[in-house]
Amino acid sequence: FADLVEILSPSVVSIASTTVVRNTGTQDEIPRFPEGSPFDEFFKEYFDREKRRSPSQRPMVGLGSGFIIDTSGIIVTNNHVIEGADEITVILSNQKEFSAELLGRDPKSDLAVLKINPKETSLNSVNWGNSDKMRVGDWTIAIGNPLGLGGSVTTGIVSAISRDIGGGPYVKFIQTDASINRGNSGGPLFNVEGEVIGINSAIISPTGGSIGLGFAIPSNSAKKIVQQLKDFGRTKRGWLGVQIQPVSKD
């Protein structure tokens, strides 16, 4: 797979999402003492001092993966990678960093589309493959940023198709035994032609690490949603069925 990986790796990015978390420390945490007690004054001074020392806001950084689908700077990732982020940074395989704009996201399918301004930097993009053609036993290649180790490559096979793991009514996952860990989310799952046939999104594991049960959103489902997020900033879904309303005795 080395020749193929050499071509594909520059198209895969690491994503750092920064969320500002407010410090929830309150005066209620101070132990209660009788009014005028020396302990009351001591703890009040201590907590006031700690409050000044600890900032009221602190940044939390989450790590994930993504891939470039257009050389103008369009990037696909998972919604849960960037959800709630105040700042999104995209890191290329050559370690160049760019601030990213969120074009749109769809929590129901767990997809998001980002945009960076590459300026003079030349970007490599990847092509969508046909996930409906994938069969159980076909080779798969995953590239991503597991546990902050950007550019990690793992291989495996398609273990199952149309797998329902309770991820919502809009996605039936491709199951693969290519090693997928935290941070691989949003990264591409390739076929041996180098086409994206899935977006790595979830694992099942009692340990939190890879045990060979990884799940990817099929490309045929993802590319339609990605196009809508790119064009409209949201997903437009049709409704077919029954509408229920209260009925009076009359």
mmCIF file with all atom_site columns, C-alpha atoms in Angstrom, residues 70-75 88 90 98-104 113-118:
data_model
loop_
_atom_site.group_PDB
_atom_site.id
_atom_site.type_symbol
_atom_site.label_atom_id
_atom_site.label_alt_id
_atom_site.label_comp_id
_atom_site.label_asym_id
_atom_site.label_entity_id
_atom_site.label_seq_id
_atom_site.pdbx_PDB_ins_code
_atom_site.Cartn_x
_atom_site.Cartn_y
_atom_site.Cartn_z
_atom_site.occupancy
_atom_site.B_iso_or_equiv
_atom_site.pdbx_formal_charge
_atom_site.auth_seq_id
_atom_site.auth_comp_id
_atom_site.auth_asym_id
_atom_site.auth_atom_id
_atom_site.pdbx_PDB_model_num
ATOM 1  C CA . ASP A 1 70  ? -11.681 20.404 -3.153 1.00 0.00 ? 70  ASP A CA 1
ATOM 2  C CA . THR A 1 71  ? -8.356  22.164 -3.683 1.00 0.00 ? 71  THR A CA 1
ATOM 3  C CA . SER A 1 72  ? -10.057 25.496 -2.893 1.00 0.00 ? 72  SER A CA 1
ATOM 4  C CA . GLY A 1 73  ? -9.964  24.379 0.750  1.00 0.00 ? 73  GLY A CA 1
ATOM 5  C CA . ILE A 1 74  ? -13.180 22.378 1.353  1.00 0.00 ? 74  ILE A CA 1
ATOM 6  C CA . ILE A 1 75  ? -12.752 19.773 4.111  1.00 0.00 ? 75  ILE A CA 1
ATOM 7  C CA . ILE A 1 88  ? -11.180 25.185 14.577 1.00 0.00 ? 88  ILE A CA 1
ATOM 8  C CA . VAL A 1 90  ? -6.732  22.443 10.377 1.00 0.00 ? 90  VAL A CA 1
ATOM 9  C CA . PHE A 1 98  ? -4.924  27.104 9.002  1.00 0.00 ? 98  PHE A CA 1
ATOM 10 C CA . SER A 1 99  ? -7.902  28.587 10.803 1.00 0.00 ? 99  SER A CA 1
ATOM 11 C CA . ALA A 1 100 ? -11.096 26.967 9.499  1.00 0.00 ? 100 ALA A CA 1
ATOM 12 C CA . GLU A 1 101 ? -14.599 28.333 8.917  1.00 0.00 ? 101 GLU A CA 1
ATOM 13 C CA . LEU A 1 102 ? -17.604 26.051 9.508  1.00 0.00 ? 102 LEU A CA 1
ATOM 14 C CA . LEU A 1 103 ? -19.715 25.993 6.329  1.00 0.00 ? 103 LEU A CA 1
ATOM 15 C CA . GLY A 1 104 ? -22.362 23.652 7.702  1.00 0.00 ? 104 GLY A CA 1
ATOM 16 C CA . VAL A 1 113 ? -17.971 20.734 6.149  1.00 0.00 ? 113 VAL A CA 1
ATOM 17 C CA . LEU A 1 114 ? -15.148 23.214 6.813  1.00 0.00 ? 114 LEU A CA 1
ATOM 18 C CA . LYS A 1 115 ? -13.409 25.808 4.638  1.00 0.00 ? 115 LYS A CA 1
ATOM 19 C CA . ILE A 1 116 ? -9.833  27.043 4.874  1.00 0.00 ? 116 ILE A CA 1
ATOM 20 C CA . ASN A 1 117 ? -8.038  29.699 2.845  1.00 0.00 ? 117 ASN A CA 1
ATOM 21 C CA . PRO A 1 118 ? -4.911  27.937 1.545  1.00 0.00 ? 118 PRO A CA 1
#
